[in-house]
Amino acid sequence: MEDNYLNEEQIKAVTHEKGPLLVLAGAGSGKTRVLIHRATWLIKERGVKPENIALLTFTNKAAGEMTERIKKIDSKRIELGFSGTFHTFCARLLREYGVNIGISPGYVILDSDDSESVMKEVVKQLDLDPKQYKPKVFLAIISRMKNDLVTLKEAENTAKEYFYRQVAKAWRSYQEKLVKNNALDFDDLLVKAVDILRIDRIREVINQKLQWILVDEYQDTNKAQFELTKLLAGERRNIMAVGDVAQAIYSFRGADYKNLKLLEQAYPELKTVGLPKNYRSTQFILDAAYGVVKNNTNHPTMRLSATREAGEKVNLYEALDERDEAKYVVVRSKILSDLGQEVVVLYRTNAQSRAFEDELLKRDIPYKLVGGLRFYNRAEVKDLIAYLRLIHNPLEEISRNRIEKIGKRKASVFETWAEKLPDDRRGKEPAKLLEEIINVTNYLDKYDERDEDDAARIENINELLAVASEYATLVDFLTGAALAESDIKQHRSNAKISLMTVHAAKGLEFENVFVVGLEEGLFPHSRSGVLENKEDLEEERRLMYVAMTRAKENLTLSWARSRLSYGGRHQSIPSRFLAEIPEELLKKIGMVNVFEKEMKRKELFDEFGEKKRIIVPDWEVAEETKGDFEDIDNW
């Protein structure tokens, strides 16, 4: 669909005259097109000066894309008053006006690593145990309070429990260090910008400069950003907010989809325009996704209508285990990528990439891993493998240096324990050795499940335990890990197969999408009691909706009857989300203990239109062919 085309609903949004406007833009409904046409319409049809328009987004990439598309619509060079992220806007505002609240123009911005270094100093100075009072956890709590516009004084006055009193003390010391170093962290940019705009004379100047405020992905705003946009809109109230409750998946960052509802309270005259037409997916995909998300009761969800053909039903693959799931997905992905089509495998957590990476590497298939390190390159995985390598070869210096960097005490404890191992330790089951190492060294003490990153690392460790349990000897395991690590084919830029988490896929689209690991506890995820908390469960459901609506042509969902986790094999329960999809929308493939005994040839066409004969398994097994499980490693 070309940028110049607008449907009836889009035209209503673009040509809204004055005052507040909320555009409820469903997945694939052309929200970016509406934003850029709104800006150009204001300029060309209503004589608004480009410098009087501000476009606020969440990523520089999105802002850059919109700027480029505006140029394509109008041959004249259009320079908006501002086009970029919230944080970029706030940084510029503080450079110019920060002196009014004691911030000099030469301030520096601390990134997350800088902030953690400062907090580590604070924890040490307060004589707190960093294992019990983790700097990253302190920062996460403080960040949430800043984003909610809770002041330090309020935090100190309301802290009743000992732990939160320590958080408040740490916050004060942390902030004092930032002031001393003329520094701000990312959250301060938002908070201080709100403070600036609350000064009447400064707000009046800014409101005169920026008279039209356009905001993308409004469901992802936090309280500070909500207040910021309200102050920017000022008395003119010319704010356009574009959002979709069904795609609100960032509450862990402080985002609050309820801000869409708060707009109605802040602006009683608010006009709302819905964009129900979807230009991305087939109707089967849209109906299946709606079947899931409509079960949320805390917010309404728009039903989308496809503008293209109905397409094919959604595939549902029931795998025997995680190996079968990976084989099926990789085989199908290879066939599609050989035809020149793009494929993405989406999973709930980064730890799940391992099975698919292993299968792709084994088959010598190039792939791209988006938004994370390869499994065997992750620090926690490399740490534990270093311990195992030292058991295998006590003279190896590289691994010894690594474990000493983890901690001298841990290294000493490990050495003492390793010396007591019997001579046949190389033949001992690697999973058991790994469990003993984790327990003996208290390796997990360095992580806190309350921290999102640490929780992901713990999941990677559990996945490593699962991998180790598949090997009989330490030698075999170390060999397998080393061989997997040695392959670099996933770095090829022309790879058609991508692996990523659902969060990383937000805003993207692909011809073929595989959403894997659809089991209770995995997706929806069980972390932090999500299955018992209605708000968290509804966010997991929205995350599933986002995953499904990334697909343009074909969508495949999969789950495994059993899965290796925490060092053992456990039976799985299919995700409740699968039961929420109307049965008539699904094409069920794969049956436990049922696999084809023969391969069949199918004539397919490559991207150049030439016939290509590819060996593929026939997944549509008839019910009467049920039989014993047959090994399919030779696909």
XYZ file of C-alpha atoms in Angstrom:
635
model
C 0.000 0.000 0.000
C 1.470 3.348 -1.094
C 1.937 6.242 1.317
C -0.320 8.513 -0.727
C -3.391 6.289 -0.273
C -5.684 6.847 2.704
C -8.868 4.992 3.607
C -11.969 6.648 5.060
C -10.990 6.232 8.723
C -7.438 7.414 8.082
C -8.741 10.533 6.331
C -10.859 11.364 9.407
C -7.771 11.206 11.601
C -5.538 13.137 9.210
C -8.029 15.983 8.619
C -9.081 16.501 12.243
C -9.147 20.267 12.638
C -8.190 21.291 16.170
C -8.123 19.956 19.683
C -7.228 16.571 21.173
C -7.399 13.464 18.991
C -6.974 9.811 19.910
C -6.307 7.381 17.056
C -6.854 3.756 18.014
C -4.594 2.084 15.483
C -4.808 -1.687 15.335
C -1.874 -3.850 14.264
C -0.968 -3.265 10.624
C -3.578 -0.517 10.213
C -1.227 2.138 8.825
C -0.619 4.289 11.907
C 2.709 5.572 10.566
C 0.986 6.632 7.352
C -1.592 8.536 9.398
C 1.049 10.342 11.458
C 3.069 11.531 8.452
C -0.050 12.562 6.510
C -1.341 14.434 9.544
C 1.878 16.464 9.677
C 1.899 17.195 5.940
C -1.829 18.015 5.907
C -1.379 20.556 8.691
C 1.475 22.166 6.755
C 0.024 22.111 3.231
C -3.705 22.493 3.900
C -3.840 24.506 7.108
C -0.711 26.621 6.738
C 0.936 25.378 9.928
C 4.653 26.100 10.001
C 6.720 22.877 10.139
C 8.689 24.280 13.081
C 5.456 24.407 15.100
C 4.996 20.618 14.950
C 6.589 18.095 17.341
C 6.579 14.363 16.615
C 7.412 12.211 19.654
C 8.284 8.531 19.258
C 9.974 5.797 21.273
C 12.832 4.960 18.914
C 15.142 7.011 16.723
C 14.519 4.476 13.962
C 10.778 5.215 13.960
C 11.386 8.970 13.931
C 13.890 8.645 11.084
C 11.494 6.521 9.054
C 8.675 9.042 9.451
C 10.945 11.953 8.523
C 12.034 10.173 5.343
C 8.465 9.310 4.375
C 7.348 12.901 4.896
C 10.032 13.950 2.389
C 8.674 11.456 -0.152
C 5.161 12.845 0.141
C 6.270 16.456 -0.305
C 9.130 17.429 -2.593
C 9.962 20.405 -0.378
C 12.361 19.806 2.487
C 10.188 19.726 5.587
C 11.953 20.213 8.927
C 9.633 19.714 11.888
C 10.142 21.647 15.097
C 11.086 18.315 16.646
C 11.070 14.728 15.448
C 12.583 12.096 17.702
C 12.326 10.222 20.971
C 10.989 11.464 24.282
C 14.449 11.270 25.817
C 16.076 13.211 22.980
C 13.465 15.942 23.308
C 13.972 16.165 27.063
C 17.759 16.257 26.714
C 17.525 19.237 24.347
C 15.009 21.005 26.562
C 17.317 20.640 29.567
C 20.362 21.877 27.648
C 18.506 25.108 26.943
C 16.421 25.610 30.072
C 17.922 23.315 32.717
C 19.766 26.191 34.393
C 16.373 27.267 35.779
C 16.349 24.193 38.035
C 20.085 24.059 38.715
C 21.216 21.917 35.748
C 24.076 23.391 33.727
C 24.085 23.008 29.913
C 27.207 20.859 30.129
C 25.555 18.029 32.053
C 26.379 14.436 31.111
C 23.918 11.580 30.637
C 24.693 8.323 32.418
C 23.907 5.104 30.590
C 22.729 2.013 32.474
C 26.277 0.780 33.128
C 27.324 4.185 34.493
C 24.284 4.265 36.763
C 25.048 0.798 38.084
C 28.658 1.788 38.840
C 27.459 4.776 40.856
C 24.929 2.679 42.754
C 27.581 0.072 43.571
C 29.600 2.835 45.240
C 26.515 3.945 47.152
C 25.729 0.444 48.409
C 29.332 0.065 49.550
C 29.330 3.429 51.341
C 26.074 2.555 53.106
C 27.760 -0.646 54.284
C 25.047 -2.812 52.747
C 25.595 -6.370 51.593
C 25.529 -6.156 47.743
C 24.228 -9.728 47.576
C 21.181 -8.862 49.639
C 20.810 -5.279 48.425
C 21.660 -5.523 44.760
C 22.480 -2.232 43.023
C 20.509 -3.224 39.913
C 17.403 -3.975 41.969
C 17.722 -0.633 43.767
C 18.016 1.122 40.403
C 14.985 -0.702 38.996
C 12.825 0.337 41.969
C 14.074 3.934 41.824
C 13.497 4.030 38.067
C 9.885 2.942 38.490
C 9.297 5.615 41.131
C 10.860 8.314 38.960
C 8.733 7.285 35.994
C 5.679 7.474 38.267
C 6.797 10.987 39.289
C 7.281 9.942 42.904
C 9.723 12.351 44.532
C 12.613 11.311 46.721
C 11.016 13.024 49.708
C 7.766 11.124 49.143
C 9.695 7.858 48.917
C 11.435 8.614 52.224
C 8.170 9.506 53.955
C 6.281 6.412 52.783
C 9.048 3.810 53.245
C 7.789 1.633 56.104
C 9.695 -1.609 55.582
C 13.417 -1.773 56.301
C 14.277 -2.732 52.713
C 12.509 0.289 51.229
C 14.068 2.589 53.802
C 17.423 1.400 52.471
C 16.214 2.048 48.922
C 15.324 5.621 49.898
C 18.738 6.139 51.549
C 20.474 4.763 48.484
C 18.386 7.002 46.222
C 19.403 10.108 48.157
C 23.110 9.210 48.071
C 22.862 8.234 44.408
C 21.205 11.525 43.489
C 23.773 13.503 45.474
C 26.552 11.851 43.484
C 24.807 12.690 40.219
C 24.457 16.348 41.242
C 28.107 16.462 42.278
C 29.128 15.136 38.859
C 26.649 17.323 36.942
C 25.028 14.152 35.615
C 21.527 12.859 34.877
C 20.346 9.321 34.268
C 17.745 8.401 31.625
C 14.836 8.696 34.053
C 16.010 12.099 35.258
C 15.703 13.407 31.706
C 11.946 12.834 31.817
C 11.427 13.964 35.405
C 13.509 17.148 35.080
C 11.845 18.024 31.760
C 8.456 17.850 33.513
C 9.844 20.110 36.246
C 10.962 22.604 33.591
C 7.585 22.623 31.829
C 5.794 23.211 35.113
C 7.438 26.654 35.213
C 4.765 28.861 33.624
C 7.012 31.300 31.747
C 9.082 28.502 30.187
C 6.044 26.417 29.283
C 4.481 29.431 27.539
C 7.594 29.833 25.384
C 7.641 26.140 24.458
C 3.889 26.091 23.783
C 4.341 29.021 21.397
C 7.114 27.167 19.550
C 5.454 23.748 19.446
C 1.730 24.158 18.839
C 0.900 20.710 17.452
C 1.990 17.602 19.358
C 1.901 14.204 17.605
C 2.682 11.160 19.771
C 3.293 7.619 18.525
C 2.711 4.385 20.530
C 0.863 6.192 23.303
C 0.058 2.907 25.066
C 3.778 2.682 25.890
C 3.957 5.981 27.782
C 4.585 6.102 31.514
C 3.209 8.662 33.950
C 6.095 11.094 33.389
C 5.615 10.947 29.616
C 1.854 11.387 29.988
C 2.406 14.514 32.063
C 5.044 15.741 29.610
C 2.700 15.500 26.602
C -0.093 17.202 28.525
C 2.202 20.119 29.414
C 3.428 20.351 25.818
C -0.121 20.478 24.472
C -0.815 23.377 26.839
C -3.915 25.531 26.457
C -4.125 24.921 22.691
C -4.740 21.220 23.454
C -3.651 20.216 19.937
C -2.429 16.753 20.809
C -2.741 13.682 18.595
C -2.097 10.379 20.378
C -1.815 7.168 18.364
C -1.990 3.885 20.241
C -3.337 0.359 20.576
C -4.141 -1.190 23.952
C -3.830 -4.676 22.472
C -0.127 -4.027 21.825
C 0.752 -2.736 25.302
C 3.576 -5.067 26.355
C 6.044 -2.910 28.278
C 4.666 -2.598 31.794
C 8.024 -3.875 33.124
C 9.507 -0.613 31.824
C 6.856 1.458 33.565
C 4.525 1.836 30.577
C 0.838 2.120 31.430
C -1.793 1.530 28.726
C -4.339 3.180 31.039
C -2.885 6.502 29.861
C -5.104 6.085 26.795
C -8.113 6.154 29.127
C -6.673 9.049 31.123
C -6.644 11.111 27.933
C -10.441 11.083 28.019
C -10.364 12.469 31.567
C -7.754 15.104 30.725
C -9.582 16.119 27.531
C -13.391 15.713 27.786
C -13.685 17.007 24.185
C -11.364 14.271 22.920
C -12.274 12.924 19.487
C -11.547 9.228 18.925
C -10.981 7.610 15.527
C -10.504 3.870 15.097
C -8.457 2.261 12.327
C -9.947 -1.235 11.977
C -8.570 -2.085 8.515
C -5.453 -4.242 8.526
C -3.081 -4.141 5.550
C -0.618 -6.726 6.828
C -2.174 -10.060 7.747
C -4.763 -12.472 6.384
C -8.209 -12.707 7.996
C -7.457 -16.157 9.415
C -4.456 -14.720 11.284
C -6.381 -11.672 12.516
C -9.349 -13.724 13.725
C -7.073 -16.167 15.552
C -5.218 -13.318 17.271
C -8.499 -11.648 18.213
C -9.744 -14.954 19.616
C -6.915 -14.728 22.148
C -6.843 -11.057 23.098
C -10.630 -10.647 23.368
C -10.413 -12.662 26.608
C -8.822 -9.673 28.324
C -11.432 -7.901 30.420
C -9.460 -4.864 31.641
C -9.619 -3.152 28.268
C -11.635 -3.313 25.041
C -9.988 -4.657 21.881
C -10.744 -3.635 18.321
C -11.627 -6.397 15.860
C -9.579 -5.960 12.700
C -10.684 -6.578 9.136
C -8.151 -7.735 6.538
C -7.950 -5.901 3.226
C -6.414 -8.906 1.516
C -7.478 -12.484 0.774
C -8.458 -14.766 3.656
C -5.311 -16.865 3.233
C -4.712 -20.198 4.930
C -5.640 -21.436 8.382
C -3.214 -21.038 11.263
C -0.991 -24.100 11.666
C -0.828 -25.706 15.101
C 2.010 -28.177 15.545
C 1.996 -30.544 18.506
C 5.561 -31.754 19.045
C 6.793 -34.745 20.973
C 9.490 -32.680 22.703
C 11.665 -29.604 22.197
C 13.944 -31.446 19.751
C 11.010 -32.463 17.568
C 9.689 -28.901 17.725
C 13.041 -27.459 16.654
C 13.397 -29.976 13.813
C 9.941 -29.255 12.460
C 10.371 -25.469 12.620
C 13.852 -25.532 11.080
C 12.874 -27.895 8.227
C 9.853 -25.776 7.343
C 11.882 -22.562 7.687
C 14.553 -23.897 5.326
C 11.977 -24.731 2.648
C 10.442 -21.255 2.891
C 13.788 -19.439 2.968
C 14.959 -21.420 -0.094
C 11.980 -19.901 -1.897
C 13.245 -16.436 -1.006
C 10.706 -15.851 1.759
C 11.512 -14.299 5.120
C 10.965 -16.382 8.241
C 11.048 -15.520 11.928
C 10.958 -17.818 14.942
C 9.495 -16.035 17.961
C 9.875 -17.211 21.553
C 8.983 -15.824 24.956
C 12.479 -15.889 26.504
C 16.006 -15.715 25.106
C 16.897 -19.062 26.670
C 14.614 -20.771 24.148
C 16.861 -19.860 21.232
C 19.283 -22.675 22.096
C 17.342 -25.605 20.610
C 16.756 -23.760 17.338
C 20.350 -22.525 17.121
C 21.617 -26.069 17.610
C 19.325 -27.421 14.906
C 20.221 -24.671 12.429
C 23.932 -25.127 13.046
C 23.685 -28.886 12.700
C 22.045 -28.448 9.321
C 24.497 -25.734 8.234
C 21.682 -23.196 7.745
C 22.524 -19.463 8.033
C 20.401 -17.468 10.463
C 20.247 -14.138 12.261
C 19.910 -13.916 16.040
C 18.246 -10.585 16.803
C 18.498 -8.727 20.086
C 20.783 -11.078 21.984
C 23.959 -13.089 22.112
C 24.193 -16.620 20.835
C 23.404 -19.043 23.629
C 26.970 -20.281 24.173
C 28.293 -16.717 24.086
C 26.244 -15.566 27.072
C 28.357 -14.738 30.118
C 26.620 -17.053 32.576
C 26.861 -19.970 30.123
C 30.550 -19.314 29.497
C 31.163 -19.088 33.270
C 29.683 -22.493 34.007
C 31.333 -24.144 31.033
C 34.655 -22.739 32.292
C 34.148 -24.605 35.583
C 33.424 -27.811 33.677
C 36.465 -27.366 31.442
C 38.665 -27.074 34.514
C 37.301 -30.364 35.817
C 38.186 -31.916 32.467
C 41.592 -30.215 32.299
C 42.818 -28.656 35.581
C 45.811 -27.091 33.783
C 43.800 -24.900 31.427
C 44.617 -21.245 32.155
C 41.906 -19.543 30.102
C 39.083 -21.089 32.129
C 41.003 -20.571 35.373
C 41.359 -16.859 34.646
C 37.651 -16.646 33.912
C 36.489 -18.230 37.166
C 38.903 -16.057 39.149
C 37.249 -13.006 37.607
C 33.897 -14.369 38.787
C 35.272 -14.216 42.314
C 38.372 -15.324 44.197
C 36.360 -16.957 46.950
C 34.213 -18.896 44.500
C 37.350 -20.014 42.674
C 38.938 -21.211 45.918
C 35.806 -23.103 46.982
C 35.617 -24.702 43.558
C 39.281 -25.761 43.639
C 38.879 -27.418 47.046
C 35.762 -29.248 45.900
C 37.273 -30.314 42.555
C 40.319 -31.844 44.264
C 38.016 -34.254 46.095
C 36.407 -35.529 42.908
C 37.224 -39.131 41.976
C 39.610 -39.855 39.124
C 36.766 -40.864 36.818
C 35.150 -37.421 37.060
C 35.485 -36.928 33.304
C 32.984 -39.702 32.808
C 30.484 -38.349 35.311
C 27.164 -37.079 33.996
C 27.681 -33.395 33.099
C 24.257 -32.287 34.380
C 25.026 -33.627 37.854
C 28.456 -31.995 37.832
C 26.904 -28.726 36.776
C 24.316 -28.842 39.566
C 27.043 -29.543 42.117
C 29.184 -26.662 40.833
C 26.235 -24.253 41.043
C 25.517 -25.359 44.619
C 29.121 -25.523 45.844
C 30.085 -22.106 44.483
C 26.708 -20.489 45.274
C 26.886 -19.247 41.691
C 23.253 -18.105 41.632
C 23.868 -15.707 44.534
C 25.013 -13.093 42.039
C 21.529 -12.931 40.474
C 18.221 -11.605 41.756
C 14.964 -12.819 40.198
C 13.402 -9.426 40.870
C 15.725 -8.016 38.210
C 14.531 -8.673 34.642
C 18.038 -9.263 33.262
C 19.037 -11.541 36.129
C 15.854 -13.574 35.714
C 16.748 -14.100 32.051
C 20.252 -15.260 33.044
C 18.806 -17.776 35.479
C 16.658 -19.127 32.648
C 19.779 -19.505 30.505
C 21.423 -21.485 33.300
C 18.393 -23.759 33.535
C 18.550 -24.252 29.784
C 22.246 -25.171 30.058
C 21.309 -27.768 32.668
C 18.752 -29.126 30.236
C 21.360 -29.333 27.465
C 23.855 -31.033 29.761
C 21.317 -33.689 30.709
C 21.256 -34.848 27.091
C 24.908 -35.941 27.275
C 26.232 -39.043 29.003
C 29.768 -37.794 29.659
C 31.497 -34.505 30.376
C 33.770 -34.952 27.362
C 30.825 -35.334 25.006
C 29.094 -32.274 26.434
C 32.149 -30.024 26.207
C 32.780 -31.224 22.673
C 29.196 -30.491 21.650
C 29.287 -27.007 23.197
C 32.624 -26.195 21.535
C 31.442 -27.314 18.106
C 28.253 -25.286 18.405
C 30.272 -22.241 19.405
C 32.709 -22.578 16.490
C 30.128 -21.968 13.751
C 29.644 -18.339 12.652
C 27.187 -18.768 9.791
C 24.411 -16.988 11.620
C 26.243 -13.706 11.003
C 25.526 -13.786 7.261
C 23.619 -10.651 6.403
C 21.617 -12.409 3.682
C 20.167 -15.037 6.030
C 16.397 -15.304 5.563
C 15.737 -16.958 8.940
C 15.636 -14.814 12.092
C 15.353 -15.783 15.751
C 14.114 -13.316 18.358
C 11.917 -12.786 21.400
C 8.392 -11.497 20.922
C 9.337 -8.221 22.620
C 12.116 -7.700 20.059
C 9.638 -8.291 17.209
C 7.326 -5.420 18.207
C 6.825 -3.145 15.201
C 8.171 -5.699 12.701
C 6.419 -7.920 10.180
C 7.355 -11.130 8.348
C 5.872 -13.301 5.635
C 6.146 -16.439 7.775
C 6.030 -16.517 11.576
C 6.586 -19.439 13.958
C 5.540 -18.808 17.565
C 7.083 -21.628 19.601
C 7.017 -22.996 23.149
C 3.305 -22.368 23.703
C 3.010 -24.115 27.045
C 1.730 -23.070 30.445
C 4.564 -21.545 32.449
C 6.514 -20.713 29.317
C 4.001 -18.651 27.331
C 2.208 -17.375 29.354
C 5.329 -17.139 31.450
C 5.235 -18.079 35.109
C 7.801 -15.505 36.247
C 6.768 -13.377 39.221
C 3.481 -15.185 39.691
C 2.147 -13.975 36.355
C -0.344 -16.851 36.147
C -2.046 -15.720 39.363
C -1.984 -11.982 38.636
C -4.727 -10.788 36.300
C -2.874 -7.676 35.102
C 0.277 -9.654 34.283
C -1.663 -12.468 32.628
C -3.473 -9.974 30.424
C -0.135 -8.498 29.367
C 1.048 -12.001 28.430
C -2.109 -12.330 26.336
C -1.342 -9.027 24.605
C 2.179 -10.291 23.995
C 0.696 -13.353 22.281
C -1.447 -11.041 20.174
C 1.625 -9.062 19.125
C 3.448 -12.290 18.218
C 0.593 -13.559 16.043
C 0.020 -10.264 14.238
C 3.636 -10.077 13.042
C 2.657 -12.630 10.355
C 1.649 -11.499 6.893
C 1.094 -14.778 5.007
C 1.550 -17.813 7.231
C 1.409 -18.306 10.996
C 2.471 -21.498 12.760
C 2.034 -22.082 16.505
C 3.784 -24.945 18.278
C 4.016 -26.621 21.663
C 5.840 -29.695 22.962
C 4.320 -32.541 25.004
C 7.454 -32.666 27.146
C 10.403 -30.363 27.621
C 13.774 -30.492 29.323
C 13.939 -27.889 32.059
C 15.802 -27.496 35.343
C 17.926 -30.505 34.443
C 15.041 -32.938 33.949
C 12.271 -33.801 31.533
C 8.789 -32.620 32.437
C 5.389 -33.104 30.863
C 3.908 -29.917 29.440
C 0.418 -28.456 29.412
C -0.535 -26.583 26.241
C -0.856 -22.834 26.673
C -4.319 -21.580 27.571
C -3.942 -19.206 24.635
C -4.207 -22.116 22.217
C -7.590 -23.086 23.669
C -8.782 -19.509 23.126
C -8.343 -19.727 19.354
C -11.537 -20.901 17.609
C -10.982 -24.454 16.357
C -12.235 -23.701 12.851
C -9.314 -21.313 12.356
C -6.676 -23.985 13.062
C -5.044 -26.630 10.942
C -3.626 -29.205 13.354
C -0.476 -30.999 12.261
C 1.814 -33.453 14.001
C 0.729 -36.113 16.481
C 2.624 -37.544 19.404
C 4.384 -40.798 18.468
C 3.234 -40.380 14.874
C 5.723 -39.569 12.132
C 5.742 -40.379 8.453
C 7.718 -43.504 7.530
C 8.539 -42.269 4.076
C 9.611 -38.917 2.623
C 7.852 -37.558 -0.419
C 9.084 -35.175 -3.030
C 7.355 -31.899 -3.711
C 8.054 -29.617 -6.603
C 8.608 -26.104 -5.373
C 9.732 -22.948 -7.088
C 12.704 -20.851 -6.050
C 12.690 -17.036 -6.039
C 13.685 -16.954 -9.723
C 10.680 -19.050 -10.756
C 12.718 -22.134 -11.539
C 11.543 -25.539 -10.426
C 13.405 -26.864 -7.447
C 13.025 -30.383 -6.076
C 13.303 -30.483 -2.321
C 12.986 -33.447 0.006
C 10.403 -32.595 2.664
C 8.522 -34.642 5.218
C 4.796 -35.066 4.762
C 3.455 -33.548 7.957
C -0.170 -34.200 7.178
C -0.219 -37.703 8.616
C -3.523 -39.533 8.357
C -5.037 -40.739 11.624
C -4.895 -44.386 10.528
C -1.096 -44.295 10.083
C -0.437 -44.113 13.809
C 2.600 -46.110 14.790
C 5.634 -46.183 16.982
C 8.024 -43.268 17.162
C 10.640 -43.411 14.430
C 13.912 -41.541 14.644
C 13.987 -38.586 12.239
C 17.455 -37.204 12.805
C 18.251 -37.803 9.138
C 15.815 -35.213 7.764
